[in-house]
Backbone as a printed PyTorch tensor [residue, N CA C, xyz], in Angstrom:
tensor([[[ 52.5460, 219.0510,  45.4630],
         [ 52.4670, 219.4700,  47.0040],
         [ 54.0290, 219.6510,  47.4900]],

        [[ 54.3740, 220.6940,  48.1080],
         [ 55.7090, 221.0530,  48.5720],
         [ 55.7670, 220.7760,  50.0590]],

        [[ 56.7270, 220.1140,  50.9410],
         [ 56.5180, 219.9860,  52.4100],
         [ 58.0790, 220.7520,  52.5400]],

        [[ 58.0760, 221.5660,  53.6140],
         [ 59.1670, 222.4300,  54.0820],
         [ 59.1250, 222.2210,  55.4880]],

        [[ 60.6150, 221.9170,  55.9230],
         [ 60.7410, 221.6690,  57.5160],
         [ 62.0260, 222.4680,  57.7080]],

        [[ 62.3010, 223.5200,  58.4630],
         [ 63.1400, 224.1600,  59.0300],
         [ 64.0600, 223.6320,  60.0480]],

        [[ 65.2060, 223.9560,  60.4510],
         [ 66.0980, 223.5320,  61.3890],
         [ 67.1100, 224.5600,  61.7780]],

        [[ 67.6060, 224.4560,  62.9220],
         [ 69.0100, 225.4400,  63.0810],
         [ 68.7760, 226.6790,  63.9630]],

        [[ 67.5200, 226.6190,  64.3790],
         [ 67.2330, 227.8700,  65.1950],
         [ 67.8470, 227.6210,  66.7760]],

        [[ 67.9570, 228.5470,  67.6110],
         [ 68.4590, 228.3970,  68.9070],
         [ 68.6260, 229.6590,  69.5470]],

        [[ 69.2200, 229.8380,  70.6240],
         [ 69.5580, 230.7270,  71.3400],
         [ 71.2840, 231.5100,  70.9090]],

        [[ 71.5560, 232.5160,  70.7440],
         [ 72.7220, 233.0510,  70.5770],
         [ 72.8100, 234.7900,  71.1590]],

        [[ 73.7870, 235.0240,  71.5370],
         [ 74.1430, 236.2790,  72.0660],
         [ 74.0230, 237.1550,  70.7600]],

        [[ 74.0440, 238.4780,  71.1370],
         [ 73.9270, 239.6910,  70.2070],
         [ 75.3650, 239.6420,  69.5140]],

        [[ 75.5220, 239.7580,  68.4770],
         [ 76.5520, 239.6420,  67.6560],
         [ 77.1200, 238.2460,  67.0950]],

        [[ 76.2600, 237.1850,  67.4860],
         [ 76.7750, 235.8610,  67.3010],
         [ 75.8760, 235.5380,  65.8740]],

        [[ 76.1420, 234.5660,  65.4030],
         [ 75.6920, 233.9780,  64.2580],
         [ 74.7070, 232.4930,  64.2440]],

        [[ 73.7730, 232.3340,  63.3610],
         [ 73.2720, 230.9850,  63.2750],
         [ 73.1120, 230.8270,  61.9100]],

        [[ 72.9030, 229.5050,  61.5100],
         [ 72.4930, 229.1640,  60.1960],
         [ 71.3460, 228.3430,  60.1140]],

        [[ 70.2030, 228.6240,  59.5040],
         [ 68.7810, 228.0940,  59.4360],
         [ 68.9570, 227.0760,  58.0410]],

        [[ 68.3130, 226.2990,  57.9410],
         [ 67.8770, 225.1520,  57.0780],
         [ 66.6970, 224.8650,  56.8900]],

        [[ 66.4810, 224.7860,  55.5240],
         [ 65.0840, 224.3500,  55.1310],
         [ 65.0860, 223.2020,  54.1610]],

        [[ 64.5020, 222.1480,  54.5160],
         [ 64.5670, 221.0040,  53.9020],
         [ 63.3950, 220.8530,  52.8490]],

        [[ 63.1810, 220.7560,  51.7830],
         [ 61.8020, 220.4240,  51.0010],
         [ 61.6730, 218.9550,  50.4480]],

        [[ 60.5370, 218.7170,  50.4640],
         [ 60.2420, 217.3160,  49.8840],
         [ 59.0150, 217.4730,  48.7090]],

        [[ 58.7800, 216.6730,  48.1590],
         [ 57.4770, 216.5680,  47.2040],
         [ 57.9400, 217.2430,  45.7770]],

        [[ 57.4130, 218.2100,  45.4220],
         [ 57.7510, 218.8230,  44.1540],
         [ 58.9950, 219.9940,  44.3430]],

        [[ 60.1260, 219.2160,  44.8410],
         [ 61.2880, 219.7530,  45.2880],
         [ 61.8880, 220.8040,  44.1270]],

        [[ 62.2750, 222.0210,  44.4800],
         [ 62.9460, 222.9050,  43.7310],
         [ 62.1440, 223.3370,  42.3800]],

        [[ 60.8960, 222.6900,  42.2970],
         [ 60.1250, 223.2340,  41.0110],
         [ 59.5670, 224.6300,  41.0740]],

        [[ 59.8690, 225.0310,  42.4870],
         [ 59.1960, 226.4700,  42.8210],
         [ 59.8680, 227.7310,  42.2070]],

        [[ 59.2700, 228.8670,  42.0080],
         [ 60.0200, 229.9180,  41.4050],
         [ 60.4480, 230.7090,  42.3390]],

        [[ 60.1360, 230.7190,  43.6530],
         [ 60.7840, 231.4020,  44.6360],
         [ 60.5760, 230.8530,  45.9560]],

        [[ 61.4690, 231.2700,  46.5750],
         [ 61.4450, 230.7230,  48.1440],
         [ 61.9780, 231.4810,  48.7310]],

        [[ 61.4660, 231.4920,  50.3020],
         [ 62.1100, 232.8150,  51.0460],
         [ 62.0040, 232.4180,  52.4360]],

        [[ 62.4430, 233.1720,  53.3530],
         [ 62.2460, 233.2400,  54.9370],
         [ 61.8160, 234.4880,  55.1930]],

        [[ 60.6750, 234.3310,  56.0110],
         [ 59.9530, 235.1390,  56.8050],
         [ 60.3410, 235.1090,  58.3410]],

        [[ 59.9390, 235.8910,  58.9780],
         [ 59.8360, 235.6950,  60.5310],
         [ 58.6580, 236.5210,  60.9670]],

        [[ 58.3410, 236.0370,  62.5150],
         [ 57.1250, 236.5820,  63.1560],
         [ 57.7290, 236.6680,  64.4890]],

        [[ 57.6070, 237.6030,  65.2040],
         [ 57.8520, 238.0090,  66.6710],
         [ 56.4150, 238.0970,  67.2460]],

        [[ 56.3290, 237.8720,  68.5200],
         [ 55.1060, 237.8400,  69.1500],
         [ 54.2980, 239.4300,  69.1400]],

        [[ 52.9460, 239.3280,  68.8810],
         [ 52.4620, 240.5270,  68.6490],
         [ 52.7690, 241.3770,  67.4770]],

        [[ 53.5800, 240.7640,  66.4290],
         [ 53.9430, 241.4950,  64.9870],
         [ 53.4500, 240.6780,  63.8560]],

        [[ 53.3520, 241.4480,  62.9220],
         [ 52.9850, 240.7170,  61.5990],
         [ 54.1100, 240.0240,  61.0580]],

        [[ 53.9930, 239.0020,  60.1770],
         [ 54.8320, 238.1430,  59.5240],
         [ 55.6080, 239.0850,  58.6220]],

        [[ 56.9890, 239.0360,  58.9320],
         [ 57.8470, 239.9940,  58.0970],
         [ 58.9090, 239.0990,  57.3090]],

        [[ 58.8190, 239.8430,  55.7910],
         [ 59.8080, 239.3750,  54.7870],
         [ 61.4140, 239.5110,  55.2280]],

        [[ 61.9270, 238.5920,  55.1710],
         [ 63.3950, 238.4960,  55.3780],
         [ 64.2790, 238.4420,  54.2210]],

        [[ 64.2510, 237.2890,  53.4950],
         [ 65.1830, 237.4110,  52.3320],
         [ 64.2730, 236.2980,  51.4370]],

        [[ 64.5540, 236.3370,  50.0550],
         [ 63.8990, 235.1610,  49.1130],
         [ 65.0360, 235.0800,  47.9550]],

        [[ 64.8670, 234.1450,  47.2660],
         [ 65.7290, 233.5280,  46.3410],
         [ 64.8250, 233.0020,  44.8930]],

        [[ 65.1300, 233.7120,  43.8390],
         [ 64.5360, 233.3090,  42.6770],
         [ 65.1430, 232.0790,  41.9150]],

        [[ 65.0000, 230.8290,  41.8240],
         [ 65.7990, 229.4350,  41.4580],
         [ 66.1880, 229.7310,  39.9710]],

        [[ 65.6220, 230.0100,  39.3710],
         [ 65.6400, 230.2790,  37.6860],
         [ 67.1510, 230.9590,  37.4170]],

        [[ 66.8180, 232.2010,  37.9420],
         [ 67.7090, 233.2850,  37.5720],
         [ 68.5940, 233.5010,  38.8080]],

        [[ 68.5700, 232.9770,  39.9190],
         [ 69.7970, 233.0080,  40.9590],
         [ 69.6070, 234.4420,  41.7390]],

        [[ 68.6810, 235.2340,  41.7290],
         [ 68.5700, 236.4810,  42.1720],
         [ 68.2740, 236.4310,  43.5050]],

        [[ 68.7070, 237.1970,  44.4580],
         [ 68.3660, 237.1420,  45.7240],
         [ 67.7950, 238.3310,  46.4500]],

        [[ 67.1310, 238.7930,  47.4310],
         [ 66.4280, 239.6040,  47.7490],
         [ 66.6900, 239.7290,  49.3270]],

        [[ 66.6880, 240.8600,  50.1350],
         [ 66.7040, 241.1820,  51.5210],
         [ 66.0950, 242.4520,  51.9710]],

        [[ 65.3560, 242.1010,  53.1590],
         [ 64.7570, 243.0640,  53.8180],
         [ 66.0370, 244.2890,  54.1320]],

        [[ 65.6550, 245.3460,  54.2830],
         [ 66.8010, 246.4220,  54.9060],
         [ 67.1570, 246.1710,  55.9190]],

        [[ 66.3330, 245.4320,  56.9510],
         [ 66.8220, 245.3300,  58.3080],
         [ 67.7690, 244.2800,  58.0940]],

        [[ 68.0690, 243.5290,  57.3090],
         [ 68.9880, 242.3240,  57.4810],
         [ 70.0370, 242.1110,  56.4970]],

        [[ 69.9940, 243.2270,  55.4540],
         [ 71.0600, 243.2770,  54.3840],
         [ 72.2070, 243.8070,  54.8890]],

        [[ 73.3290, 242.8390,  54.1450],
         [ 74.4600, 242.9010,  55.0160],
         [ 74.6680, 241.8880,  55.9960]],

        [[ 73.6710, 241.5200,  56.4450],
         [ 74.3320, 240.6840,  57.7030],
         [ 73.6340, 239.1770,  57.5120]],

        [[ 72.5030, 239.0010,  56.7340],
         [ 71.9590, 237.8670,  56.0680],
         [ 72.4310, 237.2850,  54.9750]],

        [[ 72.4500, 235.9490,  54.7530],
         [ 72.6920, 235.6650,  53.3560],
         [ 71.6850, 234.2600,  53.1320]],

        [[ 70.9390, 234.2070,  52.0640],
         [ 70.3520, 233.1290,  51.4200],
         [ 70.9340, 232.4380,  50.3750]],

        [[ 70.9230, 231.2090,  50.4720],
         [ 71.6240, 230.3080,  49.5080],
         [ 70.8170, 229.0220,  49.2710]],

        [[ 70.9480, 228.5520,  48.2540],
         [ 70.6260, 227.1880,  48.1890],
         [ 71.3700, 226.0480,  47.5350]],

        [[ 70.7590, 224.6810,  47.8140],
         [ 71.5440, 223.6450,  47.3030],
         [ 70.7530, 222.4460,  46.8560]],

        [[ 70.6240, 222.5760,  45.2200],
         [ 69.6640, 221.5730,  44.9520],
         [ 69.8810, 220.0110,  45.1010]],

        [[ 71.2310, 219.6560,  45.3170],
         [ 71.6980, 218.2780,  45.5720],
         [ 71.3110, 217.8890,  47.0240]],

        [[ 71.2930, 218.8400,  47.9650],
         [ 70.8910, 218.5800,  49.1100],
         [ 69.1600, 218.7710,  49.5980]],

        [[ 68.6810, 219.3140,  48.3090],
         [ 67.2520, 219.7460,  48.5220],
         [ 67.1110, 220.8210,  49.5670]],

        [[ 67.8200, 221.8500,  49.6480],
         [ 67.4190, 222.6840,  51.0230],
         [ 67.8700, 223.8160,  50.5640]],

        [[ 67.4110, 225.0580,  51.2970],
         [ 67.5480, 226.4510,  51.2660],
         [ 68.2350, 226.8750,  52.6720]],

        [[ 69.0860, 227.7700,  52.5940],
         [ 69.7020, 228.1130,  53.9290],
         [ 69.4510, 229.6620,  53.8880]],

        [[ 69.6950, 230.2030,  55.3660],
         [ 69.7800, 231.4190,  55.8540],
         [ 70.9440, 231.4500,  56.8350]],

        [[ 72.0980, 232.0610,  56.4820],
         [ 73.1800, 232.3050,  57.2920],
         [ 72.9420, 233.8740,  57.7610]],

        [[ 72.9130, 233.8980,  59.1010],
         [ 72.4610, 235.2420,  59.9180],
         [ 73.7560, 235.3570,  60.7620]],

        [[ 74.6260, 236.4090,  60.3990],
         [ 75.4870, 237.0740,  61.1580],
         [ 75.1170, 238.4040,  61.7760]],

        [[ 76.0750, 238.5450,  62.7600],
         [ 75.8850, 239.9550,  63.4280],
         [ 74.2510, 240.0750,  63.9810]],

        [[ 74.0280, 239.1750,  64.5560],
         [ 72.5970, 239.0840,  65.2700],
         [ 72.2150, 240.0900,  66.2900]],

        [[ 71.2540, 240.6630,  66.0610],
         [ 70.6750, 241.6990,  67.0200],
         [ 69.4730, 241.0290,  67.7130]],

        [[ 68.9530, 241.6050,  69.0640],
         [ 67.9970, 241.1520,  69.6190],
         [ 66.5460, 241.4160,  68.9380]],

        [[ 66.6520, 242.3420,  68.2220],
         [ 65.4900, 242.5800,  67.4210],
         [ 65.3460, 241.2850,  66.3680]],

        [[ 66.2860, 240.9190,  66.0340],
         [ 66.0500, 239.5810,  65.1900],
         [ 65.2850, 238.4840,  65.7480]],

        [[ 65.0200, 238.5880,  66.9970],
         [ 64.3010, 237.3070,  67.6250],
         [ 62.8350, 237.1990,  67.2270]],

        [[ 62.5820, 236.0730,  66.7380],
         [ 61.4470, 235.4920,  66.0000],
         [ 61.3380, 234.0380,  65.6830]],

        [[ 60.1620, 233.6700,  65.1800],
         [ 60.0580, 232.5580,  64.6930],
         [ 60.2180, 232.5690,  63.2100]],

        [[ 61.3610, 231.8950,  62.9240],
         [ 61.6360, 231.8180,  61.3180],
         [ 61.0910, 231.1060,  60.5240]],

        [[ 60.5630, 231.0580,  59.3460],
         [ 59.5040, 230.3220,  58.4100],
         [ 60.1430, 230.3790,  57.1740]],

        [[ 60.1630, 229.1560,  56.8190],
         [ 60.6550, 228.8360,  55.1770],
         [ 59.1920, 229.0000,  54.4470]],

        [[ 59.2120, 229.4010,  53.0630],
         [ 58.1770, 229.6390,  52.2420],
         [ 58.3750, 229.5370,  51.0770]],

        [[ 57.4410, 228.9200,  50.0000],
         [ 57.9100, 228.2210,  48.6790],
         [ 56.3520, 228.8170,  47.8790]],

        [[ 56.8560, 229.4480,  46.5130],
         [ 55.8040, 229.9940,  45.8280],
         [ 56.1750, 229.0240,  44.4620]],

        [[ 54.9550, 228.3920,  44.0240],
         [ 54.8440, 227.4670,  42.7150],
         [ 54.4530, 228.2400,  41.8250]],

        [[ 53.9880, 229.4870,  41.8600],
         [ 53.0760, 230.1580,  40.7980],
         [ 54.0250, 231.0710,  40.0500]],

        [[ 54.0690, 231.4500,  38.7310],
         [ 54.4930, 232.2810,  38.0710],
         [ 53.5940, 233.6820,  38.5340]],

        [[ 54.6240, 234.6610,  39.3490],
         [ 54.0530, 235.8090,  39.7920],
         [ 54.8410, 237.0760,  39.4290]],

        [[ 54.4360, 237.7480,  38.7260],
         [ 55.5870, 239.1160,  38.4880],
         [ 55.8150, 239.9290,  39.5180]],

        [[ 55.1240, 239.8180,  40.6030],
         [ 55.1150, 240.8300,  41.7520],
         [ 56.1810, 240.5560,  42.7300]],

        [[ 56.3170, 241.5010,  43.5750],
         [ 57.3800, 241.5080,  44.3810],
         [ 57.4000, 240.2600,  45.4930]],

        [[ 58.7180, 239.9970,  45.6860],
         [ 58.8730, 238.7950,  46.5910],
         [ 58.3850, 238.9950,  48.0440]],

        [[ 58.1790, 240.2070,  48.5380],
         [ 57.9480, 240.7240,  49.7190],
         [ 56.7370, 240.0930,  50.4910]],

        [[ 55.5850, 240.1340,  49.7390],
         [ 54.2690, 239.9890,  50.5080],
         [ 54.1180, 238.4960,  50.8490]],

        [[ 53.8340, 238.1680,  51.9090],
         [ 53.9260, 236.9270,  52.4460],
         [ 52.5180, 235.8960,  51.8230]],

        [[ 51.3090, 236.7010,  51.1830],
         [ 50.2370, 235.9190,  50.7770],
         [ 50.5850, 235.3620,  49.4060]],

        [[ 51.6710, 235.8400,  48.8900],
         [ 51.7960, 235.1870,  47.4840],
         [ 52.5020, 233.7650,  47.5980]],

        [[ 52.7140, 233.2210,  49.0790],
         [ 53.5960, 231.8840,  48.8740],
         [ 52.4710, 230.8450,  49.2660]],

        [[ 52.7220, 229.8170,  48.6040],
         [ 51.7470, 228.6610,  48.6410],
         [ 52.0580, 227.8070,  49.5910]],

        [[ 53.2110, 227.3540,  50.0800],
         [ 53.6450, 226.4970,  51.3020],
         [ 54.5870, 227.1960,  52.2420]],

        [[ 54.3690, 226.7300,  53.3570],
         [ 55.0530, 227.1460,  54.5680],
         [ 55.5360, 226.1300,  55.6130]],

        [[ 56.6580, 226.2110,  56.1410],
         [ 57.0410, 225.3000,  56.9880],
         [ 56.7080, 225.4370,  58.2590]],

        [[ 56.7790, 224.7340,  59.3170],
         [ 56.4850, 225.1050,  60.6980],
         [ 56.9890, 226.2160,  61.6440]],

        [[ 58.2320, 226.4970,  61.1800],
         [ 59.0420, 227.6510,  62.1010],
         [ 59.6960, 226.9780,  62.7180]],

        [[ 61.0380, 227.7050,  62.9780],
         [ 62.1180, 227.4550,  63.9790],
         [ 62.8950, 228.8830,  64.7430]],

        [[ 62.7670, 228.6070,  65.9210],
         [ 62.7510, 229.8720,  66.9060],
         [ 64.2080, 230.1660,  67.0270]],

        [[ 64.4390, 231.6230,  66.5950],
         [ 65.6760, 232.1480,  66.8970],
         [ 65.5060, 233.2330,  68.0360]],

        [[ 66.4750, 233.2530,  69.0650],
         [ 66.3280, 233.9240,  70.1130],
         [ 67.7910, 234.6590,  70.1630]],

        [[ 67.7290, 235.9500,  70.3470],
         [ 69.1140, 236.6110,  70.2920],
         [ 69.0980, 237.5610,  71.7260]],

        [[ 70.0750, 237.4080,  72.5150],
         [ 69.9870, 237.8680,  73.8590],
         [ 71.0640, 239.2200,  73.8800]],

        [[ 70.5820, 240.1110,  74.6660],
         [ 71.5270, 241.1450,  74.6110],
         [ 72.9020, 240.9830,  75.4790]]])
């Protein structure tokens, strides 16, 4: 079992930056994929970014490409999301997710992930 805890959310003005952290426990970093999703009120949970640990590949939603960076630190048992040039439409609860199964499919669909954190709120004002 993997437990995930997010932190680092907050209130920032448009154009500003935030760095989210996800600390893992349990079968730490035995996962194949870890990802960040976000969900705004009344909207579906949306893919943001993912990392395949073994090969180190990263993936980004078109809406955040060039602005957000996902990274991991095995020594600190954490995955991060650096968010720059934030926009009001980035406002959402951000969730960390982990997939412990071999899955040849895309990293985008939320149902492929086995474990989820409780989320951290990110609010971007105009």
